mmCIF file of C-alpha atoms and ligand atoms in Angstrom:
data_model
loop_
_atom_site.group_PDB
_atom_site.id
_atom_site.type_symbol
_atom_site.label_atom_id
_atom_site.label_comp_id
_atom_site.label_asym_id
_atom_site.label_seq_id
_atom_site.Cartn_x
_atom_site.Cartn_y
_atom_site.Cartn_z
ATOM 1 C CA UNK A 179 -2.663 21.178 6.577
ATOM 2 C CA UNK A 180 -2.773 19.036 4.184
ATOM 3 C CA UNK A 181 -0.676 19.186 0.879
ATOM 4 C CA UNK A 182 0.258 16.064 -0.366
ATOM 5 C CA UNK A 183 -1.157 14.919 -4.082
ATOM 6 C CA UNK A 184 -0.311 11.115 -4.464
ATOM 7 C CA UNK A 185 -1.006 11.750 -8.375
ATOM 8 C CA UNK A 186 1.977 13.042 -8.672
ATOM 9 C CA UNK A 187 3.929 10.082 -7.387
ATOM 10 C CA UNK A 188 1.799 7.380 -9.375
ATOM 11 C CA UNK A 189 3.162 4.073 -10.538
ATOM 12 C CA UNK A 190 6.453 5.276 -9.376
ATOM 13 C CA UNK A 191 8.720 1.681 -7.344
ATOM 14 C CA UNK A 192 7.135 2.403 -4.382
ATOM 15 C CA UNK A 193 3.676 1.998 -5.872
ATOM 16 C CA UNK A 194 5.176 -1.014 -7.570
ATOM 17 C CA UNK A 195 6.107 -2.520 -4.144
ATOM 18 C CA UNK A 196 2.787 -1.635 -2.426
ATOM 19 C CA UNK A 197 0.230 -2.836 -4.855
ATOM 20 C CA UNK A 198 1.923 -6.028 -5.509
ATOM 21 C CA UNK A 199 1.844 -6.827 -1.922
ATOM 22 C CA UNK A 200 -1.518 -5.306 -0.954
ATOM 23 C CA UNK A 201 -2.303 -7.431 -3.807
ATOM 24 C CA UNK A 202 -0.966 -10.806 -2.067
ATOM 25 C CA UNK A 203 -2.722 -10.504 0.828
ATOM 26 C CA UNK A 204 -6.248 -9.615 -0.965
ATOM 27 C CA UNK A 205 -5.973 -12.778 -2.983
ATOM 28 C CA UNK A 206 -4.760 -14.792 -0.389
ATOM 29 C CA UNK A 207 -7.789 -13.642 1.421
ATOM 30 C CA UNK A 208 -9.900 -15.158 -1.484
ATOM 31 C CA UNK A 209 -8.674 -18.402 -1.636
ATOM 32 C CA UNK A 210 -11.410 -19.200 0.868
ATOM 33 C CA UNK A 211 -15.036 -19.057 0.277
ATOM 34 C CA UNK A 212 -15.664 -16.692 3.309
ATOM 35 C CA UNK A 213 -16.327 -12.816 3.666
ATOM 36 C CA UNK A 214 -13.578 -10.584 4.240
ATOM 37 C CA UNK A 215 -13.427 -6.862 4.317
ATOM 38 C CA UNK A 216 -10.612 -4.628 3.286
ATOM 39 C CA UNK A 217 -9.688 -1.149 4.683
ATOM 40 C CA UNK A 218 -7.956 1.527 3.039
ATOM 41 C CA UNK A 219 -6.916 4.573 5.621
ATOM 42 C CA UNK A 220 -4.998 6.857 3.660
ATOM 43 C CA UNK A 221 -6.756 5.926 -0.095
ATOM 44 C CA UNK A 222 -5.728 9.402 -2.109
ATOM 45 C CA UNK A 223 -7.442 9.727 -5.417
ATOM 46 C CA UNK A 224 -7.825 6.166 -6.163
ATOM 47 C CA UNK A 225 -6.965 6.157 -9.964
ATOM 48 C CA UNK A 226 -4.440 8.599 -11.972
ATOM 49 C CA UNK A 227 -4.570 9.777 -15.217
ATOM 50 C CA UNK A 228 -0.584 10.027 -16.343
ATOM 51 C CA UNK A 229 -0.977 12.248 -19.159
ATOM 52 C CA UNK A 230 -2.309 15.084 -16.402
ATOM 53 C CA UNK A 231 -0.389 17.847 -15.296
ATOM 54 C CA UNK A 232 0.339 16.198 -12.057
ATOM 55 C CA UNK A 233 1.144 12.984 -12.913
ATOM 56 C CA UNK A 234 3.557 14.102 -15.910
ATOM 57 C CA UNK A 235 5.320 16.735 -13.828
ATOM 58 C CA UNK A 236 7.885 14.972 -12.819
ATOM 59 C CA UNK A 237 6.782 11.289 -14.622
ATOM 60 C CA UNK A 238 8.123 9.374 -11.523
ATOM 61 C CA UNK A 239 5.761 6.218 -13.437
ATOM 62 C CA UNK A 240 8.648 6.179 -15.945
ATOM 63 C CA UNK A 241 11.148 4.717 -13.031
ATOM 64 C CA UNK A 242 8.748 2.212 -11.743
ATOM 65 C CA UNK A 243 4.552 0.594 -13.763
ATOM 66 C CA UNK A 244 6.645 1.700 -17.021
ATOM 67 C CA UNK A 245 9.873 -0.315 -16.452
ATOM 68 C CA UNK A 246 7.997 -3.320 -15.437
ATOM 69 C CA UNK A 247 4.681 -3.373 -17.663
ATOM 70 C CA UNK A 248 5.794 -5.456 -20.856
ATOM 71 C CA UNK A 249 7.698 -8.156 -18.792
ATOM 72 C CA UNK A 250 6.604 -11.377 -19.428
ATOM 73 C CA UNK A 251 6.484 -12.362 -15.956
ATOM 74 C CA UNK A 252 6.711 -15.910 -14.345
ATOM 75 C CA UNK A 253 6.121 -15.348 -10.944
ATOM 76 C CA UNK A 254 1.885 -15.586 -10.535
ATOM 77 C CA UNK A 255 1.856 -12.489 -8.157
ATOM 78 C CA UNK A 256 3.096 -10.043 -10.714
ATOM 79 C CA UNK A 257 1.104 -11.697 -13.459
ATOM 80 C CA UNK A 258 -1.680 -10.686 -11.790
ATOM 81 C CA UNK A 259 -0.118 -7.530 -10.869
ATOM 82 C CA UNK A 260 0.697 -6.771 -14.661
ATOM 83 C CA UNK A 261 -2.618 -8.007 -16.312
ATOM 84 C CA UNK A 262 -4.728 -5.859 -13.518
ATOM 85 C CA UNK A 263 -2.043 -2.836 -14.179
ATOM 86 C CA UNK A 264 -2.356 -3.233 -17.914
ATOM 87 C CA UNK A 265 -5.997 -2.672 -18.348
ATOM 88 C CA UNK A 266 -5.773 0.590 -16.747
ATOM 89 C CA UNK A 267 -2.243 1.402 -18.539
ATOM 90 C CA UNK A 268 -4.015 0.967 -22.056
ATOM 91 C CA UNK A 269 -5.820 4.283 -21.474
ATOM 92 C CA UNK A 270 -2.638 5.901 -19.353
ATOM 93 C CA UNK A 271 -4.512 5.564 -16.211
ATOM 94 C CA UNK A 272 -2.689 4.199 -13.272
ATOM 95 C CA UNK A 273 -4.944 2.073 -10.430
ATOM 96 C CA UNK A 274 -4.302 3.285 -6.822
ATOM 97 C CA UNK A 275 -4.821 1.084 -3.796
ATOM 98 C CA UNK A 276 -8.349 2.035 -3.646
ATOM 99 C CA UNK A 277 -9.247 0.823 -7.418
ATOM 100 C CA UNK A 278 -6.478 -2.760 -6.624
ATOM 101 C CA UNK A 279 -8.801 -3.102 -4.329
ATOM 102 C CA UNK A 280 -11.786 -2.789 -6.048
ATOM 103 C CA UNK A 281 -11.141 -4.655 -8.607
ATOM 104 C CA UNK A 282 -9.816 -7.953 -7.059
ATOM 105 C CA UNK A 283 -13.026 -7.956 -4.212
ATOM 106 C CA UNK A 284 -15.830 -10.211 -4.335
ATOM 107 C CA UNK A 285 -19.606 -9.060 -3.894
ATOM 108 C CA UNK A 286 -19.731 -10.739 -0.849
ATOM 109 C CA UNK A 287 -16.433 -8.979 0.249
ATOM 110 C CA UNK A 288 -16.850 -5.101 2.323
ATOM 111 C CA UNK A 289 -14.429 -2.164 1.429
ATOM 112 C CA UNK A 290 -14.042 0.723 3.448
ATOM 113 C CA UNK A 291 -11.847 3.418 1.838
ATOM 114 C CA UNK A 292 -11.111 6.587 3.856
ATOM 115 C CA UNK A 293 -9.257 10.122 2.858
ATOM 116 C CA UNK A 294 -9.062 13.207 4.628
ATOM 117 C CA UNK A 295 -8.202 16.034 1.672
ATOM 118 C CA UNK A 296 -11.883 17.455 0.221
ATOM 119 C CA UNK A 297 -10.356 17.492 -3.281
ATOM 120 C CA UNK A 298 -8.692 14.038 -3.111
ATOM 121 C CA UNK A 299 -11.953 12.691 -1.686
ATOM 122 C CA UNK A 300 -13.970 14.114 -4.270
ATOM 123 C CA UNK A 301 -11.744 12.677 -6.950
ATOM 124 C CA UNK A 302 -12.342 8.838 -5.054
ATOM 125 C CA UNK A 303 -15.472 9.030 -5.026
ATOM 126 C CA UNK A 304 -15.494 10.060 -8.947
ATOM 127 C CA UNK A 305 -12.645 7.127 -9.384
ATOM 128 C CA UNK A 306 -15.425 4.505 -7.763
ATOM 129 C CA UNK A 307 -17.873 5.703 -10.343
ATOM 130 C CA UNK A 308 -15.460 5.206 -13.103
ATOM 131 C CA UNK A 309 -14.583 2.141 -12.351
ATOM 132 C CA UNK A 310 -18.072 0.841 -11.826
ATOM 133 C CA UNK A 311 -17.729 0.079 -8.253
ATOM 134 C CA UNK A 312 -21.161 1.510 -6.106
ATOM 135 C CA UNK A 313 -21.010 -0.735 -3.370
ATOM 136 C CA UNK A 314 -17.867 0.346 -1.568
ATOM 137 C CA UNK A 315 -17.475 2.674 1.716
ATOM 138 C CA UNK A 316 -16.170 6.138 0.515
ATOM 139 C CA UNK A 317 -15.595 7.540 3.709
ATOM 140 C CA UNK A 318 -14.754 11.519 3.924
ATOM 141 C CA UNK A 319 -12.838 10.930 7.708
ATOM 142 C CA UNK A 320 -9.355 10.520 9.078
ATOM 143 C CA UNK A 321 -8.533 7.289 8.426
ATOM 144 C CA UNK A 322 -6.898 6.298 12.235
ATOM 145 C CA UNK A 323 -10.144 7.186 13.543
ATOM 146 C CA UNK A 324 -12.428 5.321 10.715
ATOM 147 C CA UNK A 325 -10.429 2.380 11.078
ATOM 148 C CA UNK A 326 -10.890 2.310 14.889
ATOM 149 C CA UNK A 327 -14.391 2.881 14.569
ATOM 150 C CA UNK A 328 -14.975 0.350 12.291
ATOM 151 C CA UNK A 329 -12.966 -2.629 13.430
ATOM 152 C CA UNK A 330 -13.389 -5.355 14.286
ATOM 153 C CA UNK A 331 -15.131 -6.819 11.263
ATOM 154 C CA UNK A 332 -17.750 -9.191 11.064
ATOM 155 C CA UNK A 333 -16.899 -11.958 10.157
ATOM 156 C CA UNK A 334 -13.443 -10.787 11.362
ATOM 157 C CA UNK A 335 -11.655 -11.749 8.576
ATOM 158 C CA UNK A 336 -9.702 -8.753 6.497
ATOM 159 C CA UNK A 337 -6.477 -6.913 5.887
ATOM 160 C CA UNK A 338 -5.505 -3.161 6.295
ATOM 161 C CA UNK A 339 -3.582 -0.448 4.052
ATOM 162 C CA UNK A 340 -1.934 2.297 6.174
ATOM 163 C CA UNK A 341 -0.128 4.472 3.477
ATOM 164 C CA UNK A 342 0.217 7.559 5.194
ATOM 165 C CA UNK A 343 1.971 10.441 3.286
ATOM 166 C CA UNK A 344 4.351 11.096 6.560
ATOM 167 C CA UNK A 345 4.252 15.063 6.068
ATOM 168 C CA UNK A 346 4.859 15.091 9.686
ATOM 169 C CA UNK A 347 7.157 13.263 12.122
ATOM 170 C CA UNK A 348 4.385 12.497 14.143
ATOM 171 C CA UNK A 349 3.028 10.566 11.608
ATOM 172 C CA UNK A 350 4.799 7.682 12.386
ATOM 173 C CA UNK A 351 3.864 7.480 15.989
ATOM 174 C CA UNK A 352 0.063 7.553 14.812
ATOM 175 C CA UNK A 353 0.556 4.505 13.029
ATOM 176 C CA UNK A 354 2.196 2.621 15.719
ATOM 177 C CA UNK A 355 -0.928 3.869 18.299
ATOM 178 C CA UNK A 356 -3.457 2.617 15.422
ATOM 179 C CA UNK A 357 -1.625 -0.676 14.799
ATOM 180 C CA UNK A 358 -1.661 -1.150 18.461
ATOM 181 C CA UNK A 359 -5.405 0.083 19.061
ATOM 182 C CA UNK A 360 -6.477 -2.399 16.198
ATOM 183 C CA UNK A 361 -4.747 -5.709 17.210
ATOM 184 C CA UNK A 362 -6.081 -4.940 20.779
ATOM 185 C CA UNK A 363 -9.533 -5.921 19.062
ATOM 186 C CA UNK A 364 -8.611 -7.756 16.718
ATOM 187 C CA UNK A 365 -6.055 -9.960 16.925
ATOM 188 C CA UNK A 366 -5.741 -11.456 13.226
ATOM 189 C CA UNK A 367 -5.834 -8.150 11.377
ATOM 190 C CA UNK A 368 -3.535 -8.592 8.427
ATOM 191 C CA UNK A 369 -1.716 -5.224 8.428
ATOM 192 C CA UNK A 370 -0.081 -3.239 5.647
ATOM 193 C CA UNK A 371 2.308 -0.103 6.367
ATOM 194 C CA UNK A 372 3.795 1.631 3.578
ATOM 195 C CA UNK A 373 6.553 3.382 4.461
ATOM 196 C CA UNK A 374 9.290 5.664 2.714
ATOM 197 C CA UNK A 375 13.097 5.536 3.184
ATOM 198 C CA UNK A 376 15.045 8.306 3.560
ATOM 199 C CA UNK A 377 18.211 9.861 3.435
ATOM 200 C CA UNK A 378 20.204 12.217 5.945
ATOM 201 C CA UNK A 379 18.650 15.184 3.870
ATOM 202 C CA UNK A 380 15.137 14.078 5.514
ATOM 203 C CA UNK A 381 16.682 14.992 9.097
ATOM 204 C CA UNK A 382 14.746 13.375 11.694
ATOM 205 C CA UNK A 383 12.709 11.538 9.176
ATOM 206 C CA UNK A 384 15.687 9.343 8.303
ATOM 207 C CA UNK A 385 15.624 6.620 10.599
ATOM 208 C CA UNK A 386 11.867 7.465 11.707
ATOM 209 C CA UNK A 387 11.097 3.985 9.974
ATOM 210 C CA UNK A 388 13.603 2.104 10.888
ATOM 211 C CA UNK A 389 12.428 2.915 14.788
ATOM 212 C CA UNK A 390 8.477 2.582 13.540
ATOM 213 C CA UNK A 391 9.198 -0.967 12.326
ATOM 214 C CA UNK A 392 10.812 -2.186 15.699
ATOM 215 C CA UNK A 393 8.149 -0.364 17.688
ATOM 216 C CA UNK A 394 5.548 -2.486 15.221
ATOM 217 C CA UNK A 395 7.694 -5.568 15.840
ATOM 218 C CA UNK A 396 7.278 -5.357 19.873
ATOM 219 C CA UNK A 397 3.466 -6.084 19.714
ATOM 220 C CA UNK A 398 4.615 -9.303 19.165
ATOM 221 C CA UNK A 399 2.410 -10.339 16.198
ATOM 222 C CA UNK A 400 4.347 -12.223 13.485
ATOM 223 C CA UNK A 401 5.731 -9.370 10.939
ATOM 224 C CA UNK A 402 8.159 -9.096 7.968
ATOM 225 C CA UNK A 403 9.252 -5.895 6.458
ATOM 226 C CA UNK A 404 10.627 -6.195 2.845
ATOM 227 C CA UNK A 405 12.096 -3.144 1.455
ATOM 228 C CA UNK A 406 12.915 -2.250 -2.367
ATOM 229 C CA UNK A 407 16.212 0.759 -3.145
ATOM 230 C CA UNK A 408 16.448 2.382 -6.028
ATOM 231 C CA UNK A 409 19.428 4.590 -5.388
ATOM 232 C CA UNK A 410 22.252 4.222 -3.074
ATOM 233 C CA UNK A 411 21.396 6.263 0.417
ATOM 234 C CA UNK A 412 23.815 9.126 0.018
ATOM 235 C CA UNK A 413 23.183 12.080 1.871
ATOM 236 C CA UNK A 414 21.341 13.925 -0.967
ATOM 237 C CA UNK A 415 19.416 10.956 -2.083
ATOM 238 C CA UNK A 416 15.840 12.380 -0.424
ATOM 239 C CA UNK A 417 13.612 9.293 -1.200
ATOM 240 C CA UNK A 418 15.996 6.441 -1.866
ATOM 241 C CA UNK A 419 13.605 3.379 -1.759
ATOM 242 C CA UNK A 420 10.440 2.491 0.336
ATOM 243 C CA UNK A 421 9.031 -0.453 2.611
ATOM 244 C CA UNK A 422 6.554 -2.075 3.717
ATOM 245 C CA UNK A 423 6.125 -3.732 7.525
ATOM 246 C CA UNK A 424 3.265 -6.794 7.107
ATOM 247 C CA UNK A 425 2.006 -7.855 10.368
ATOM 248 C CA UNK A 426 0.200 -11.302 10.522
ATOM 249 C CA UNK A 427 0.856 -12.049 6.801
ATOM 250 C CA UNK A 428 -0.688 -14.457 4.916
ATOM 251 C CA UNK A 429 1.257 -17.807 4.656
ATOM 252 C CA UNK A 430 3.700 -17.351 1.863
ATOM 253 C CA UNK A 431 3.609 -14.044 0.964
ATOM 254 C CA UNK A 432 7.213 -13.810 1.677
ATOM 255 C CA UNK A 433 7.679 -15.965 -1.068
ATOM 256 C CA UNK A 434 5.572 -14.776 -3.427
ATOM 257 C CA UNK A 435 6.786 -10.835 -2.943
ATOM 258 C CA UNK A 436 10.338 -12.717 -3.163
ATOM 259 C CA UNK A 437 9.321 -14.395 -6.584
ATOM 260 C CA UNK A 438 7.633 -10.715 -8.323
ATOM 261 C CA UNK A 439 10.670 -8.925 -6.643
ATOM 262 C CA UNK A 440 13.522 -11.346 -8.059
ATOM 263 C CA UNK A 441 11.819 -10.478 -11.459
ATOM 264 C CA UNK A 442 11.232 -6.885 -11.680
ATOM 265 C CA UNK A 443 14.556 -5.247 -9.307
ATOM 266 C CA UNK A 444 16.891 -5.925 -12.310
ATOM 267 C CA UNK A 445 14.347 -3.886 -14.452
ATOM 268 C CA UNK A 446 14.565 -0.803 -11.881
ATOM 269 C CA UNK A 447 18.117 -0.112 -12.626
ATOM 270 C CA UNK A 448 21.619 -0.828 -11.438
ATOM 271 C CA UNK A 449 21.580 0.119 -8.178
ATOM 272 C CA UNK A 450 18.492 -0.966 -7.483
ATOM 273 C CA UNK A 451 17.850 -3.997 -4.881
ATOM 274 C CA UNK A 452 15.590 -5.414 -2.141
ATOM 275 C CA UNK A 453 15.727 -7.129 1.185
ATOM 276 C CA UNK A 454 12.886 -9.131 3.124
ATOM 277 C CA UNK A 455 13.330 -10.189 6.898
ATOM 278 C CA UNK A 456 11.772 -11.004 9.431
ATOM 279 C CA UNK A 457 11.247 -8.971 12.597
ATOM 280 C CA UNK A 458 9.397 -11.372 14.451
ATOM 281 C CA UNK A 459 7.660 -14.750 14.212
ATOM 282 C CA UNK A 460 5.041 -17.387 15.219
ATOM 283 C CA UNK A 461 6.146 -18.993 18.722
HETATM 284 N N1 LIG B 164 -2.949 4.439 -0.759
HETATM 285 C C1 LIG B 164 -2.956 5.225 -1.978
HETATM 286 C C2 LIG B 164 -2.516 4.333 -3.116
HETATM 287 O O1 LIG B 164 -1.703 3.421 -2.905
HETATM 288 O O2 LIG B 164 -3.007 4.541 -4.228
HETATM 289 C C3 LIG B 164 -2.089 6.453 -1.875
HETATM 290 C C4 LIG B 164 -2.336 7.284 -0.662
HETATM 291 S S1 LIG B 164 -1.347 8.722 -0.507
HETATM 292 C C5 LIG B 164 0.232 8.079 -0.203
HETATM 293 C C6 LIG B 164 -1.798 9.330 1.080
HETATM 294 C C7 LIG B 164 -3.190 9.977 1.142
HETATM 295 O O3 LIG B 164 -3.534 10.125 2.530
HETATM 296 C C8 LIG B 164 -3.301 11.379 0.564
HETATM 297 O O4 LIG B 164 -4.313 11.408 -0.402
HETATM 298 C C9 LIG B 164 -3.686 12.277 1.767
HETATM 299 O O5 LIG B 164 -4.599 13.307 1.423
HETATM 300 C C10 LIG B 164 -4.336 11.280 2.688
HETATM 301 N N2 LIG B 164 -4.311 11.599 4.126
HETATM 302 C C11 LIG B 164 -3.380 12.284 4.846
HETATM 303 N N3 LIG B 164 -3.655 12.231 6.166
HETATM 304 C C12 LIG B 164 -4.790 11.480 6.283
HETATM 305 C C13 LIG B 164 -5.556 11.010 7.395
HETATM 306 N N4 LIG B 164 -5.211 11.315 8.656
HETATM 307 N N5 LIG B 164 -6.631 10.244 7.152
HETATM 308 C C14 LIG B 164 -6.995 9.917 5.882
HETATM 309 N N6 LIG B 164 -6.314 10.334 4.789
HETATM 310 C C15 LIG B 164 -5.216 11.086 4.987
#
C-alpha cells in the first residue's frame, strides 16, 4: 500500500540536499553539447503548493527552502539552486525533482519521470502542464521496473534519481538490485540515491542505510555519499538528517556540494552539520 505524500515534506533539508545535488549532476551533464536523458523513479507530485493543507501541516519548508532562500550565495551551485527555487517560491510553490528537472533540460535532452500512487501521478502529470513542459515521459509504473526497461539510453549519456520513500525495509534492498541491474548495462550511469537517516526509534531502519551504502560501494563504481544532520541522533530523534550515495559522479561535484553546503549548514541551525566521503574510487 502505498501512503506516503511527499507534499507534506516539501522544501524541508533533505529536499535542500537532494535538489542541489540532482542539480550538479544535470548541469554538469550540459556542459557538453550532446544528448542526455534524465530518469526520475520515485518523482511524487512534482511541484507543491505550501500554503495547502499538506504542505502547511507540519511546515517542515520552514527548517530547510525558507532558511536558505534570501542568502546571497557565492558558491555557483546554490546560485543556481536559489534563483531556480525562487521563481517558484514567489507564488509559495516549491519545485520537486521532477519540475528541477524540467526546468534545467534542453530540447534535445529526454526525461522519463515515473510514480506509482494514482493520485500523486495525476498531480505530475497536472505539475508538467503547469509548468509548460509537454515533451517529458510521465510514466504511471513502478519506477525499478521503468528504469530497467528503459535503460540503457541512447546516446548513453544520463543520470538517475532513486528517492524512494523507504515505507518498507525492503526498500532498501530494491535499490541495491536496481543499482546493480542498471550498471550491468550501463556502465556510466550517473546514479542518485536519496536516502533518510534514522534514529534507534526507526528499529531496523536505523542502520538500513548505512549497510545500503556499503552494499552500493561493492559494485565497485566510483561513489561518494555526503550526508547533511540537522539534529543530534538521540534515540527519539526519528529523522535526524538525510544522504545521498552518488555513484559515477560528475568530476567535481564533491566540490561544488562542498562549496553550497559550507554556505547554507550554518543557516540550518546549531546542531546542524554535514560530512562527504568517499566510499570508493577510480583505480
Ligand atoms: N523525488 C521527489 C522529489 O524530490 O520531489 C520526491 C519523491 S517521494 C520521496 C517518493 C515517491 O515515490 C512518492 O510519491 C511515492 O508515491 C512514490 N513511490 C513509492 N514506491 C514507488 C515505486 N515502486 N515506483 C514509483 N514510485 C513509487
Amino acid at each position: 500500500m502505498l501512503s506516503y505524500q511527499h507534499a507534506f515534506h516539501a522544501g524541508n533539508h533533505a529536499d535542500v540536499i537532494k535538489h542541489l545535488c540532482w542539480m550538479g549532476v544535470i548541469s554538469h551533464l550540459k556542459k557538453k553539447n550532446k544528448p542526455f536523458t534524465l530518469y526520475d523513479t520515485h518523482s511524487g507530485a512534482g511541484l507543491y503548493q505550501l500554503d495547502d493543507a499538506l504542505a502547511s501541516k507540519n511546515k517542515e519548508y520552514e527548517s530547510g527552502v525558507d532558511k536558505v532562500a534570501n542568502l546571497s550565495a557565492n558558491s555557483p551551485l546554490l546560485q543556481s539552486y536559489l534563483s531556480l527555487c525562487n521563481g517558484f517560491l514567489s507564488d509559495r510553490c516549491y519545485p520537486g525533482s521532477p519540475a528541477i528537472s524540467a526546468k534545467l533540460k534542453r530540447d534535445i535532452d529526454v526525461l522519463h519521470l515515473m510514480e506509482l500512487h494514482p493520485a500523486e501521478h495525476e498531480k505530475l502529470d497536472d505539475a508538467m502542464w503547469q509548468i509548460g513542459d509537454s515533451q517529458s515521459h510521465v510514466h504511471h509504473r513502478d519506477g525499478y521496473e521503468g528504469l530497467i526497461a528503459l535503460t540503457p539510453p541512447s546516446p548513453n549519456r544520463g543520470a538517475v534519481l532513486i528517492d524512494p520513500p523507504y515505507e518498507k525495509l525492503s526498500e532498501y534492498q530494491d535499490v541495491v538490485s536496481a543499482v546493480k541491474k542498471v550498471l550491468a548495462r550501463w556502465q556510466q550511469a550517473q546514479m542518485v540515491v536519496w536516502y533518510p537517516l534514522l534514529s534507534q526509534r526507526a528499529g531496523a531502519k536505523s542502520g538500513a542505510s548505512q549497510q545500503m551504502c556499503q552494499s552500493l560501494s561493492a559494485l565497485g563504481k566510483p561513489c561518494f555519499i555526503i550526508e547533511l544532520t540537522v539534529e543530534e541522533n538521540t534515540a527519539d530523534a526519528g529523522m535526524y538528517g538525510s544522504g545521498l550515495c552518488v555513484i559515477n559522479p560528475p568530476w567535481q561535484l564533491d566540490v561544488s556540494m562542498r562549496e553550497a553546503l559550507d554556505e547554507i549548514t550554518p543557516l540550518l541551525g546549531s546542531n546542524a552539520a554535514y560530512t562527504l566521503t568517499w566510499l570508493t574510487t577510480e583505480e
